[in-house]
Amino acid sequence: MLRISALILLLAAIIAPASAGELDDFVAAQMESSALPGVAWAVVDADAVTTGADGTADGERDVTPDTPFLLGSISKSFTALAIMQLAEAGKVDLDQSVAHYLGDFAGKPAGAITLRQMLSHTSGLSTLQGNSAPAETEALSDAISRRAAWYAQQEPAYAPGTRWEYSNANYLILGRVIEAVSGMPYPAYIAAHIFEPLGMDASYVSGDGQHTGLAQGYTPWFGSFRPTEMQWAGLGSAPQGGIVSTASDLARYLQMMMNGEDDVLSAAGKARMLEPASDVSPGYGFGWMLDADEGSAYHTGMSPGFETIAAMLPAQRRGVVVLTNGTSGMGFAETTDLPTKLARIVVTDDQGRYVVPDLPDARYDLFVRGYGLVDSARQSARPGQQLNLDATLAPDARTAAQVYPAAWWLNMITPPAEPEAQLEFALTMKQCYDCHQVGNKATREILPEMRGSSGSSLDVWTRRTGIGPSGP
C-alpha cells in the first residue's frame, strides 16, 4: 500500500506496546510493499521514546530519526499553540475579532471572524479560499503579511460560526496575528517560544532562509518514485503547513502535549486544545483533529513529496509520529446517477483526505489514481462524506502505463513565449484534452497488432496523436 495509512498501522503501538525490534520489522515490511523512499518514526510511551528509520533521504543519505521532513498541516498545531500562549499571556482574546488585531480586516466582511473560529475552522472561509492565495507571494520575506491582507479582501463563503470547513486561510491569518501581537516574525516566535524551550534543535520554519538538510520529497512514477521539483515551502505557507521537523523532535512535542504540566503552555491550555472547539466543530479542537470514540488527537500533513502524521492518546500518554518522503495519487469521484454520462472530479485536500465536495446529490464511486499506481478499490459515498482510500504501486512499467491522469502529462508542456503563438497552442491543447481524458486508456495503449508493417511504436504513436482515440 502506498498511502500513509499503510504506515499508520504503527498506531497499534500506541495501544499494544511493541519492542523496537518488532517495530523495525514492521516498518521494513511496509517499506518493501509500498516502495516508499524513506520513513522515520517515533513512538511515545509517557517519558519513554522509541525511534527508528528506514530508506533514503535523497538517494545518498540514509533517513534517520533526526532527518528533517516537511510536516505539512501538522504545522497548524504549532500555530494554535502559539495563539494559546498569547492568550494565556493576556495579549489576545480568543473571542475577539481578527479586525481588532489586524487593521487590514477593519470594516471588511471577514473582519468579524473571531480567533476561536479560525482555530476551529468555523470561520466561514472555505477550503477553496484557503488554497487560492496568490502564488507569487509565497517566497517573499513579508509573505504572511501580504497573504493575510489578501484574505482581508475576501468575503467568507459561509456565515462565521455556522459550519465547519477546513481552510488553510484560517491558520495563515492566525500566523499574521502572532506576528502583529508579539512583534516578532513568525519563524522567530516559533523558534523562541516552542522549539528552543522543548529542545527541538533540528526543527525550523521553512522559508526562514537559515536552514538546509531537508529530506528530498518524491512522487510515484511508473512503478517507482522520482524527486519532486519543489523542495521547500515559503513563508506564505509557514503557519498552515511550512514547519520542518524530525521524528525525534516531534516525539518531544507530543510528550509536552500529554505531560499534564505547566511549561510552554499550561496543562489546562493543552487540554483545551485537545477538546472539541464547539458544537459546530465536534471533530476538531485547536490545531488537532479529534476522534471521540478512540480518545485520540491527531493531525496529518500532505505536501509535495511528503506525507506525515502525529497522533496521540492523551489519557494514556501514548503517541506516534510517522514521516515519509513519498506521496500518493489523486482522488476522483464518478457517478452514473446524473443525466450527464459521467462526472469525474478530483476530491483530495491538503491533508490527504478524500472528500466528496459540494456536488449534485448522487451516489459517487471514489478511487485513487496517479503516476505509477493501479486504481484503488472503489468506495461509494455521497457529497460531504469522508473516506480513507488506498492506492497500490503498479507491479511493472506496462501496468503503470495503463491508467494515469493524462492531463498531468499535458500540463507538463511549456506554452510558447510568443503571444501570437499562445492562442494556437491553447486551441491545440483543448483538442488534446478532448481525447486524453483522465483514465481514457484507448488514447495511449499501443498493441503489437497496431504497428503494421512499420514495426515501430513511435510511428504508430505519431499517427495516433494526429488522428485521435480511434487509432491508426
Tab-separated table of C-alpha atoms in Angstrom:
chain	number	residue	atom	x	y	z
A	1	MET	CA	0.000	0.000	0.000
A	2	LEU	CA	1.264	3.459	-0.832
A	3	ARG	CA	-0.891	5.866	1.138
A	4	ILE	CA	0.459	6.738	4.535
A	5	SER	CA	-2.268	4.717	6.198
A	6	ALA	CA	-0.151	1.682	5.342
A	7	LEU	CA	2.363	3.014	7.840
A	8	ILE	CA	-0.180	4.431	10.219
A	9	LEU	CA	-0.633	0.875	11.433
A	10	LEU	CA	2.173	1.935	13.725
A	11	LEU	CA	-0.673	3.447	15.710
A	12	ALA	CA	-1.166	-0.050	17.025
A	13	ALA	CA	1.979	0.578	19.001
A	14	ILE	CA	0.065	3.195	20.965
A	15	ILE	CA	-2.411	0.630	22.177
A	16	ALA	CA	-0.329	-2.553	22.261
A	17	PRO	CA	3.292	-1.845	23.262
A	18	ALA	CA	5.866	-3.306	20.879
A	19	SER	CA	9.610	-3.665	21.116
A	20	ALA	CA	11.939	-1.590	18.966
A	21	GLY	CA	12.838	-4.726	17.016
A	22	GLU	CA	9.202	-5.551	16.316
A	23	LEU	CA	8.555	-2.022	15.095
A	24	ASP	CA	11.642	-2.098	12.879
A	25	ASP	CA	10.470	-5.368	11.343
A	26	PHE	CA	7.010	-3.963	10.779
A	27	VAL	CA	8.310	-0.813	9.078
A	28	ALA	CA	10.715	-2.828	6.914
A	29	ALA	CA	7.827	-4.969	5.680
A	30	GLN	CA	5.726	-1.903	4.899
A	31	MET	CA	8.626	-0.252	3.083
A	32	GLU	CA	9.080	-3.314	0.918
A	33	SER	CA	5.414	-3.495	-0.048
A	34	SER	CA	4.980	0.256	-0.619
A	35	ALA	CA	8.374	1.101	-2.187
A	36	LEU	CA	8.384	4.386	-0.265
A	37	PRO	CA	11.784	6.114	-0.479
A	38	GLY	CA	12.122	6.778	3.244
A	39	VAL	CA	10.359	6.846	6.592
A	40	ALA	CA	11.195	8.000	10.098
A	41	TRP	CA	9.028	7.183	13.100
A	42	ALA	CA	8.777	7.639	16.828
A	43	VAL	CA	6.587	6.027	19.475
A	44	VAL	CA	5.975	7.857	22.761
A	45	ASP	CA	5.075	5.981	25.937
A	46	ALA	CA	4.937	8.595	28.715
A	47	ASP	CA	8.593	9.522	29.335
A	48	ALA	CA	9.996	6.804	27.056
A	49	VAL	CA	10.561	7.294	23.334
A	50	THR	CA	11.370	4.659	20.707
A	51	THR	CA	12.566	5.891	17.323
A	52	GLY	CA	13.538	4.314	14.038
A	53	ALA	CA	14.020	4.992	10.352
A	54	ASP	CA	14.468	3.230	7.039
A	55	GLY	CA	15.174	4.140	3.432
A	56	THR	CA	16.848	7.077	1.763
A	57	ALA	CA	16.569	10.795	2.422
A	58	ASP	CA	17.784	11.871	-1.016
A	59	GLY	CA	19.388	8.932	-2.810
A	60	GLU	CA	22.653	9.383	-0.898
A	61	ARG	CA	21.857	9.935	2.775
A	62	ASP	CA	20.048	7.355	4.882
A	63	VAL	CA	16.931	8.500	6.706
A	64	THR	CA	17.454	8.724	10.474
A	65	PRO	CA	15.162	9.798	13.326
A	66	ASP	CA	16.909	13.182	13.049
A	67	THR	CA	16.286	13.714	9.329
A	68	PRO	CA	14.155	16.846	8.725
A	69	PHE	CA	10.839	16.384	6.893
A	70	LEU	CA	8.312	18.998	5.797
A	71	LEU	CA	5.380	18.482	8.185
A	72	GLY	CA	2.572	19.947	6.110
A	73	SER	CA	-0.585	20.572	8.105
A	74	ILE	CA	0.802	19.265	11.386
A	75	SER	CA	2.227	22.803	11.398
A	76	LYS	CA	-1.238	24.089	12.298
A	77	SER	CA	-0.873	22.662	15.795
A	78	PHE	CA	2.221	24.821	16.347
A	79	THR	CA	0.353	27.936	15.227
A	80	ALA	CA	-2.544	27.038	17.527
A	81	LEU	CA	-0.124	26.521	20.419
A	82	ALA	CA	1.409	29.952	19.793
A	83	ILE	CA	-2.027	31.608	19.818
A	84	MET	CA	-2.839	29.846	23.093
A	85	GLN	CA	0.421	31.106	24.581
A	86	LEU	CA	-0.507	34.662	23.633
A	87	ALA	CA	-3.990	34.144	25.086
A	88	GLU	CA	-2.569	32.960	28.409
A	89	ALA	CA	-0.244	35.962	28.405
A	90	GLY	CA	-3.290	38.221	28.064
A	91	LYS	CA	-2.205	39.509	24.663
A	92	VAL	CA	-5.118	38.088	22.664
A	93	ASP	CA	-8.719	37.152	23.395
A	94	LEU	CA	-9.914	34.086	21.503
A	95	ASP	CA	-13.398	35.570	21.202
A	96	GLN	CA	-12.171	38.902	19.851
A	97	SER	CA	-12.488	39.639	16.144
A	98	VAL	CA	-9.483	39.422	13.858
A	99	ALA	CA	-10.048	43.063	12.893
A	100	HIS	CA	-9.116	44.001	16.467
A	101	TYR	CA	-5.565	42.761	15.829
A	102	LEU	CA	-5.113	43.273	12.088
A	103	GLY	CA	-6.040	46.643	10.630
A	104	ASP	CA	-6.362	45.229	7.113
A	105	PHE	CA	-9.545	43.456	8.255
A	106	ALA	CA	-11.242	46.533	9.715
A	107	GLY	CA	-14.603	47.138	8.059
A	108	LYS	CA	-14.226	44.053	5.868
A	109	PRO	CA	-16.659	41.077	5.725
A	110	ALA	CA	-14.017	38.774	7.186
A	111	GLY	CA	-13.167	41.242	9.949
A	112	ALA	CA	-15.819	39.918	12.343
A	113	ILE	CA	-14.361	36.392	12.388
A	114	THR	CA	-13.004	35.542	15.833
A	115	LEU	CA	-9.709	33.864	16.625
A	116	ARG	CA	-11.599	30.914	18.110
A	117	GLN	CA	-13.487	30.430	14.855
A	118	MET	CA	-10.245	30.423	12.881
A	119	LEU	CA	-8.617	27.963	15.282
A	120	SER	CA	-11.547	25.585	14.848
A	121	HIS	CA	-12.133	26.039	11.087
A	122	THR	CA	-15.577	27.544	11.652
A	123	SER	CA	-14.685	30.972	10.245
A	124	GLY	CA	-16.770	30.571	7.089
A	125	LEU	CA	-13.656	30.687	4.889
A	126	SER	CA	-13.771	27.731	2.531
A	127	THR	CA	-11.230	25.093	1.568
A	128	LEU	CA	-11.062	26.652	-1.885
A	129	GLN	CA	-10.377	30.111	-0.488
A	130	GLY	CA	-7.665	28.655	1.715
A	131	ASN	CA	-5.846	27.318	-1.332
A	132	SER	CA	-6.303	30.391	-3.533
A	133	ALA	CA	-3.800	32.946	-2.221
A	134	PRO	CA	-1.588	34.481	-4.957
A	135	ALA	CA	1.295	32.092	-5.589
A	136	GLU	CA	3.736	34.902	-6.306
A	137	THR	CA	3.661	35.958	-2.646
A	138	GLU	CA	4.799	32.549	-1.343
A	139	ALA	CA	8.541	33.183	-1.045
A	140	LEU	CA	8.572	36.886	-0.136
A	141	SER	CA	10.016	37.960	3.200
A	142	ASP	CA	6.676	39.562	4.107
A	143	ALA	CA	4.592	36.755	2.597
A	144	ILE	CA	2.482	36.168	5.713
A	145	SER	CA	1.517	39.835	5.938
A	146	ARG	CA	0.784	40.070	2.203
A	147	ARG	CA	-1.368	36.966	2.168
A	148	ALA	CA	-3.292	37.999	5.266
A	149	ALA	CA	-4.020	41.334	3.602
A	150	TRP	CA	-5.234	39.456	0.516
A	151	TYR	CA	-7.576	37.338	2.647
A	152	ALA	CA	-8.912	40.504	4.249
A	153	GLN	CA	-10.420	41.368	0.869
A	154	GLN	CA	-12.255	38.049	0.584
A	155	GLU	CA	-15.803	37.530	1.743
A	156	PRO	CA	-16.340	34.342	3.764
A	157	ALA	CA	-18.164	31.644	1.820
A	158	TYR	CA	-20.422	30.992	4.834
A	159	ALA	CA	-21.579	32.902	7.882
A	160	PRO	CA	-18.879	32.615	10.579
A	161	GLY	CA	-19.658	30.080	13.267
A	162	THR	CA	-22.347	28.237	11.322
A	163	ARG	CA	-20.424	25.313	9.772
A	164	TRP	CA	-17.098	23.531	9.849
A	165	GLU	CA	-14.880	23.593	6.764
A	166	TYR	CA	-11.145	23.071	6.743
A	167	SER	CA	-9.299	26.084	5.346
A	168	ASN	CA	-5.610	26.967	5.222
A	169	ALA	CA	-6.668	30.617	5.253
A	170	ASN	CA	-7.538	30.377	8.950
A	171	TYR	CA	-4.042	29.461	10.046
A	172	LEU	CA	-2.280	31.825	7.659
A	173	ILE	CA	-4.258	34.680	9.220
A	174	LEU	CA	-3.501	33.386	12.723
A	175	GLY	CA	0.183	33.404	11.786
A	176	ARG	CA	-0.123	37.086	10.970
A	177	VAL	CA	-1.893	37.710	14.299
A	178	ILE	CA	1.100	36.113	16.051
A	179	GLU	CA	3.443	38.488	14.234
A	180	ALA	CA	1.327	41.585	14.903
A	181	VAL	CA	0.769	40.899	18.602
A	182	SER	CA	4.207	39.571	19.516
A	183	GLY	CA	6.196	41.996	17.384
A	184	MET	CA	8.256	39.050	16.099
A	185	PRO	CA	8.368	37.359	12.686
A	186	TYR	CA	6.512	34.064	12.725
A	187	PRO	CA	9.675	31.899	12.393
A	188	ALA	CA	11.394	33.760	15.226
A	189	TYR	CA	8.390	33.432	17.544
A	190	ILE	CA	8.005	29.685	16.947
A	191	ALA	CA	11.729	29.130	17.462
A	192	ALA	CA	11.943	31.181	20.677
A	193	HIS	CA	8.708	30.054	22.332
A	194	ILE	CA	8.341	26.433	21.194
A	195	PHE	CA	11.420	24.892	19.575
A	196	GLU	CA	14.038	26.202	21.984
A	197	PRO	CA	12.196	25.524	25.275
A	198	LEU	CA	11.386	21.971	24.127
A	199	GLY	CA	14.869	21.209	22.823
A	200	MET	CA	13.623	20.767	19.270
A	201	ASP	CA	17.033	21.703	17.953
A	202	ALA	CA	16.614	20.227	14.464
A	203	SER	CA	13.268	21.938	13.791
A	204	TYR	CA	12.723	25.173	11.914
A	205	VAL	CA	10.197	27.136	9.901
A	206	SER	CA	10.570	26.645	6.171
A	207	GLY	CA	11.294	29.880	4.381
A	208	ASP	CA	13.344	31.431	7.176
A	209	GLY	CA	16.397	31.341	4.894
A	210	GLN	CA	18.673	29.847	7.548
A	211	HIS	CA	18.275	26.081	7.335
A	212	THR	CA	19.006	23.237	4.942
A	213	GLY	CA	19.170	19.459	5.186
A	214	LEU	CA	15.527	18.784	4.313
A	215	ALA	CA	14.863	15.268	3.000
A	216	GLN	CA	14.151	15.039	-0.709
A	217	GLY	CA	10.461	14.596	-1.472
A	218	TYR	CA	9.333	12.024	-4.035
A	219	THR	CA	6.181	11.262	-6.035
A	220	PRO	CA	5.129	7.959	-7.687
A	221	TRP	CA	6.462	7.474	-11.187
A	222	PHE	CA	5.688	4.317	-13.179
A	223	GLY	CA	6.408	1.695	-10.567
A	224	SER	CA	8.999	3.743	-8.689
A	225	PHE	CA	9.434	7.273	-7.339
A	226	ARG	CA	11.013	10.394	-8.753
A	227	PRO	CA	12.123	13.571	-6.917
A	228	THR	CA	9.711	16.464	-6.685
A	229	GLU	CA	10.948	19.756	-8.033
A	230	MET	CA	9.685	21.824	-5.108
A	231	GLN	CA	11.791	21.136	-2.026
A	232	TRP	CA	10.611	23.816	0.324
A	233	ALA	CA	7.629	25.874	1.329
A	234	GLY	CA	7.988	29.628	1.596
A	235	LEU	CA	6.829	31.809	4.442
A	236	GLY	CA	3.472	32.100	2.721
A	237	SER	CA	2.767	28.505	3.751
A	238	ALA	CA	4.555	28.522	7.103
A	239	PRO	CA	1.725	28.925	9.661
A	240	GLN	CA	-0.512	26.362	7.968
A	241	GLY	CA	1.970	23.901	6.503
A	242	GLY	CA	5.608	25.019	6.457
A	243	ILE	CA	7.231	23.752	9.651
A	244	VAL	CA	10.127	21.313	9.238
A	245	SER	CA	10.907	18.788	11.964
A	246	THR	CA	12.202	15.315	12.734
A	247	ALA	CA	10.719	12.199	14.307
A	248	SER	CA	12.853	12.738	17.424
A	249	ASP	CA	11.821	16.370	17.810
A	250	LEU	CA	8.131	15.634	17.237
A	251	ALA	CA	8.299	12.970	19.945
A	252	ARG	CA	9.381	15.722	22.375
A	253	TYR	CA	6.492	17.838	21.118
A	254	LEU	CA	3.933	15.088	21.735
A	255	GLN	CA	5.389	14.416	25.180
A	256	MET	CA	4.838	18.065	26.051
A	257	MET	CA	1.249	17.978	24.815
A	258	MET	CA	0.476	14.958	27.032
A	259	ASN	CA	2.548	15.573	30.170
A	260	GLY	CA	-0.177	17.373	32.144
A	261	GLU	CA	2.334	20.022	33.244
A	262	ASP	CA	2.565	23.785	33.015
A	263	ASP	CA	5.517	24.531	30.726
A	264	VAL	CA	5.332	26.239	27.316
A	265	LEU	CA	1.576	26.223	27.917
A	266	SER	CA	-0.492	25.463	30.972
A	267	ALA	CA	-1.870	21.968	31.449
A	268	ALA	CA	-5.363	23.443	31.178
A	269	GLY	CA	-4.463	25.177	27.933
A	270	LYS	CA	-3.181	21.943	26.406
A	271	ALA	CA	-6.334	20.127	27.452
A	272	ARG	CA	-8.424	22.854	25.838
A	273	MET	CA	-6.584	22.396	22.539
A	274	LEU	CA	-7.490	18.691	22.570
A	275	GLU	CA	-11.210	19.191	23.180
A	276	PRO	CA	-13.930	19.873	20.578
A	277	ALA	CA	-13.833	23.582	19.864
A	278	SER	CA	-17.630	23.931	19.683
A	279	ASP	CA	-20.832	22.146	18.754
A	280	VAL	CA	-20.130	23.159	15.166
A	281	SER	CA	-16.657	21.617	15.394
A	282	PRO	CA	-17.069	18.312	17.252
A	283	GLY	CA	-14.161	16.620	15.484
A	284	TYR	CA	-11.595	19.427	15.670
A	285	GLY	CA	-10.026	21.216	18.603
A	286	PHE	CA	-7.351	23.891	18.252
A	287	GLY	CA	-4.931	22.613	15.611
A	288	TRP	CA	-5.790	18.958	16.248
A	289	MET	CA	-8.333	16.543	14.774
A	290	LEU	CA	-10.227	14.503	17.344
A	291	ASP	CA	-11.733	11.020	17.439
A	292	ALA	CA	-14.027	10.771	20.452
A	293	ASP	CA	-14.512	7.013	20.104
A	294	GLU	CA	-10.779	6.321	20.232
A	295	GLY	CA	-9.968	9.184	22.564
A	296	SER	CA	-7.289	10.255	20.111
A	297	ALA	CA	-5.987	13.557	18.797
A	298	TYR	CA	-4.041	13.670	15.555
A	299	HIS	CA	-3.111	15.664	12.505
A	300	THR	CA	-1.915	14.622	9.104
A	301	GLY	CA	0.149	16.561	6.619
A	302	MET	CA	0.471	16.358	2.861
A	303	SER	CA	2.958	18.487	0.929
A	304	PRO	CA	4.683	17.984	-2.430
A	305	GLY	CA	6.745	14.840	-1.845
A	306	PHE	CA	5.841	14.348	1.835
A	307	GLU	CA	3.113	12.684	3.905
A	308	THR	CA	3.114	12.834	7.690
A	309	ILE	CA	1.058	12.086	10.781
A	310	ALA	CA	1.333	12.804	14.501
A	311	ALA	CA	-1.213	11.105	16.768
A	312	MET	CA	-1.842	10.832	20.497
A	313	LEU	CA	-3.929	9.033	23.092
A	314	PRO	CA	-3.569	11.814	25.689
A	315	ALA	CA	-5.226	9.907	28.540
A	316	GLN	CA	-2.638	7.152	28.165
A	317	ARG	CA	0.246	9.477	27.325
A	318	ARG	CA	0.974	7.407	24.245
A	319	GLY	CA	1.678	8.772	20.793
A	320	VAL	CA	3.219	8.077	17.417
A	321	VAL	CA	4.901	10.045	14.648
A	322	VAL	CA	5.336	8.806	11.062
A	323	LEU	CA	7.164	10.924	8.487
A	324	THR	CA	7.588	9.832	4.860
A	325	ASN	CA	9.158	11.465	1.831
A	326	GLY	CA	6.789	9.927	-0.719
A	327	THR	CA	3.251	10.870	-1.725
A	328	SER	CA	0.358	9.070	-3.368
A	329	GLY	CA	-2.098	9.790	-6.162
A	330	MET	CA	-5.135	11.927	-6.848
A	331	GLY	CA	-8.691	11.183	-5.757
A	332	PHE	CA	-11.576	11.007	-8.187
A	333	ALA	CA	-15.340	10.678	-7.985
A	334	GLU	CA	-17.508	9.127	-10.679
A	335	THR	CA	-21.261	8.832	-10.944
A	336	THR	CA	-23.781	7.471	-13.418
A	337	ASP	CA	-26.745	8.653	-11.330
A	338	LEU	CA	-26.958	12.039	-13.058
A	339	PRO	CA	-28.350	12.910	-16.503
A	340	THR	CA	-24.811	13.550	-17.704
A	341	LYS	CA	-22.973	10.467	-18.900
A	342	LEU	CA	-20.110	10.802	-16.431
A	343	ALA	CA	-18.827	13.116	-13.711
A	344	ARG	CA	-15.249	12.712	-12.599
A	345	ILE	CA	-13.808	15.196	-10.130
A	346	VAL	CA	-10.580	15.499	-8.129
A	347	VAL	CA	-11.511	15.387	-4.469
A	348	THR	CA	-8.314	15.417	-2.423
A	349	ASP	CA	-7.469	18.070	0.132
A	350	ASP	CA	-4.125	19.153	1.540
A	351	GLN	CA	-4.331	16.648	4.372
A	352	GLY	CA	-4.509	13.651	2.092
A	353	ARG	CA	-8.173	13.073	2.875
A	354	TYR	CA	-10.515	12.214	0.035
A	355	VAL	CA	-13.676	14.250	0.462
A	356	VAL	CA	-16.738	14.253	-1.758
A	357	PRO	CA	-17.144	18.002	-2.360
A	358	ASP	CA	-20.256	20.086	-2.912
A	359	LEU	CA	-21.547	18.139	-5.920
A	360	PRO	CA	-25.079	17.439	-7.138
A	361	ASP	CA	-26.692	14.957	-4.791
A	362	ALA	CA	-25.865	11.491	-6.113
A	363	ARG	CA	-24.009	8.357	-5.202
A	364	TYR	CA	-20.344	8.606	-6.224
A	365	ASP	CA	-17.676	5.949	-6.567
A	366	LEU	CA	-14.403	7.274	-5.185
A	367	PHE	CA	-10.972	5.952	-6.071
A	368	VAL	CA	-7.314	6.994	-6.196
A	369	ARG	CA	-5.344	7.215	-9.448
A	370	GLY	CA	-1.835	8.504	-10.058
A	371	TYR	CA	1.532	8.047	-11.711
A	372	GLY	CA	2.864	4.557	-11.262
A	373	LEU	CA	-0.260	3.352	-9.439
A	374	VAL	CA	-3.073	0.980	-10.152
A	375	ASP	CA	-6.521	2.263	-9.311
A	376	SER	CA	-7.688	1.737	-5.772
A	377	ALA	CA	-10.793	-0.249	-4.932
A	378	ARG	CA	-13.827	1.977	-5.397
A	379	GLN	CA	-15.846	3.077	-2.402
A	380	SER	CA	-19.319	4.558	-2.571
A	381	ALA	CA	-20.183	7.846	-0.858
A	382	ARG	CA	-22.342	10.926	-1.105
A	383	PRO	CA	-21.302	14.611	-1.026
A	384	GLY	CA	-19.942	15.675	2.346
A	385	GLN	CA	-18.728	12.236	3.382
A	386	GLN	CA	-15.046	11.489	4.085
A	387	LEU	CA	-13.256	8.280	3.173
A	388	ASN	CA	-9.866	6.665	3.551
A	389	LEU	CA	-8.682	5.291	0.213
A	390	ASP	CA	-5.650	3.161	-0.556
A	391	ALA	CA	-3.559	3.231	-3.718
A	392	THR	CA	-1.151	0.489	-4.763
A	393	LEU	CA	2.039	0.723	-6.780
A	394	ALA	CA	1.819	-0.867	-10.213
A	395	PRO	CA	3.815	-4.112	-10.375
A	396	ASP	CA	5.593	-3.194	-13.613
A	397	ALA	CA	6.017	-0.362	-16.109
A	398	ARG	CA	3.443	-1.663	-18.588
A	399	THR	CA	0.761	-1.911	-15.921
A	400	ALA	CA	1.684	1.551	-14.672
A	401	ALA	CA	1.137	2.989	-18.153
A	402	GLN	CA	-2.367	1.564	-18.496
A	403	VAL	CA	-4.182	4.173	-16.430
A	404	TYR	CA	-2.958	7.577	-15.358
A	405	PRO	CA	-4.252	11.157	-15.313
A	406	ALA	CA	-3.280	12.038	-18.873
A	407	ALA	CA	-3.937	15.708	-18.206
A	408	TRP	CA	-0.869	15.703	-15.957
A	409	TRP	CA	1.291	14.948	-18.981
A	410	LEU	CA	-0.290	17.758	-20.956
A	411	ASN	CA	0.276	20.162	-18.075
A	412	MET	CA	3.996	19.463	-18.329
A	413	ILE	CA	4.116	21.037	-21.791
A	414	THR	CA	5.570	24.552	-21.642
A	415	PRO	CA	3.441	27.146	-23.526
A	416	PRO	CA	5.230	29.184	-26.176
A	417	ALA	CA	6.589	32.544	-25.075
A	418	GLU	CA	5.414	34.373	-28.221
A	419	PRO	CA	1.954	35.928	-27.661
A	420	GLU	CA	0.880	35.247	-31.236
A	421	ALA	CA	1.554	31.513	-30.767
A	422	GLN	CA	-0.255	31.168	-27.461
A	423	LEU	CA	-3.786	31.169	-28.917
A	424	GLU	CA	-2.924	28.388	-31.361
A	425	PHE	CA	-1.278	26.491	-28.513
A	426	ALA	CA	-4.386	26.832	-26.346
A	427	LEU	CA	-6.693	25.594	-29.121
A	428	THR	CA	-4.401	22.663	-29.860
A	429	MET	CA	-4.238	21.727	-26.188
A	430	LYS	CA	-8.024	21.815	-25.972
A	431	GLN	CA	-8.170	19.208	-28.702
A	432	CYS	CA	-5.614	17.137	-26.804
A	433	TYR	CA	-7.706	17.290	-23.646
A	434	ASP	CA	-10.786	16.183	-25.575
A	435	CYS	CA	-9.027	12.921	-26.412
A	436	HIS	CA	-6.696	12.468	-23.473
A	437	GLN	CA	-9.390	12.329	-20.859
A	438	VAL	CA	-8.461	11.180	-17.387
A	439	GLY	CA	-8.401	7.405	-17.497
A	440	ASN	CA	-9.084	7.075	-21.241
A	441	LYS	CA	-6.949	4.020	-21.885
A	442	ALA	CA	-7.788	3.940	-25.610
A	443	THR	CA	-5.815	7.104	-26.286
A	444	ARG	CA	-2.457	5.700	-25.258
A	445	GLU	CA	-2.137	1.894	-25.352
A	446	ILE	CA	-0.369	0.632	-28.463
A	447	LEU	CA	-0.919	-3.070	-29.067
A	448	PRO	CA	1.517	-5.069	-31.237
A	449	GLU	CA	-1.088	-5.585	-33.972
A	450	MET	CA	-1.373	-1.801	-34.375
A	451	ARG	CA	2.196	-1.491	-35.585
A	452	GLY	CA	1.500	-2.850	-39.048
A	453	SER	CA	4.433	-3.047	-41.409
A	454	SER	CA	6.360	-0.229	-39.727
A	455	GLY	CA	7.181	-2.305	-36.671
A	456	SER	CA	7.669	0.950	-34.773
A	457	SER	CA	5.578	2.032	-31.788
A	458	LEU	CA	6.875	5.560	-32.301
A	459	ASP	CA	5.428	5.680	-35.832
A	460	VAL	CA	2.099	4.384	-34.563
A	461	TRP	CA	2.080	6.936	-31.775
A	462	THR	CA	2.870	9.761	-34.197
A	463	ARG	CA	-0.078	8.778	-36.393
A	464	ARG	CA	-2.353	8.283	-33.387
A	465	THR	CA	-1.689	11.720	-31.946
A	466	GLY	CA	-2.782	13.166	-35.258
A	467	ILE	CA	-5.898	11.031	-35.616
A	468	GLY	CA	-7.331	10.776	-32.122
A	469	PRO	CA	-8.568	7.972	-29.896
A	470	SER	CA	-9.789	5.806	-32.751
A	471	GLY	CA	-6.188	4.953	-33.551
A	472	PRO	CA	-4.461	4.383	-36.890
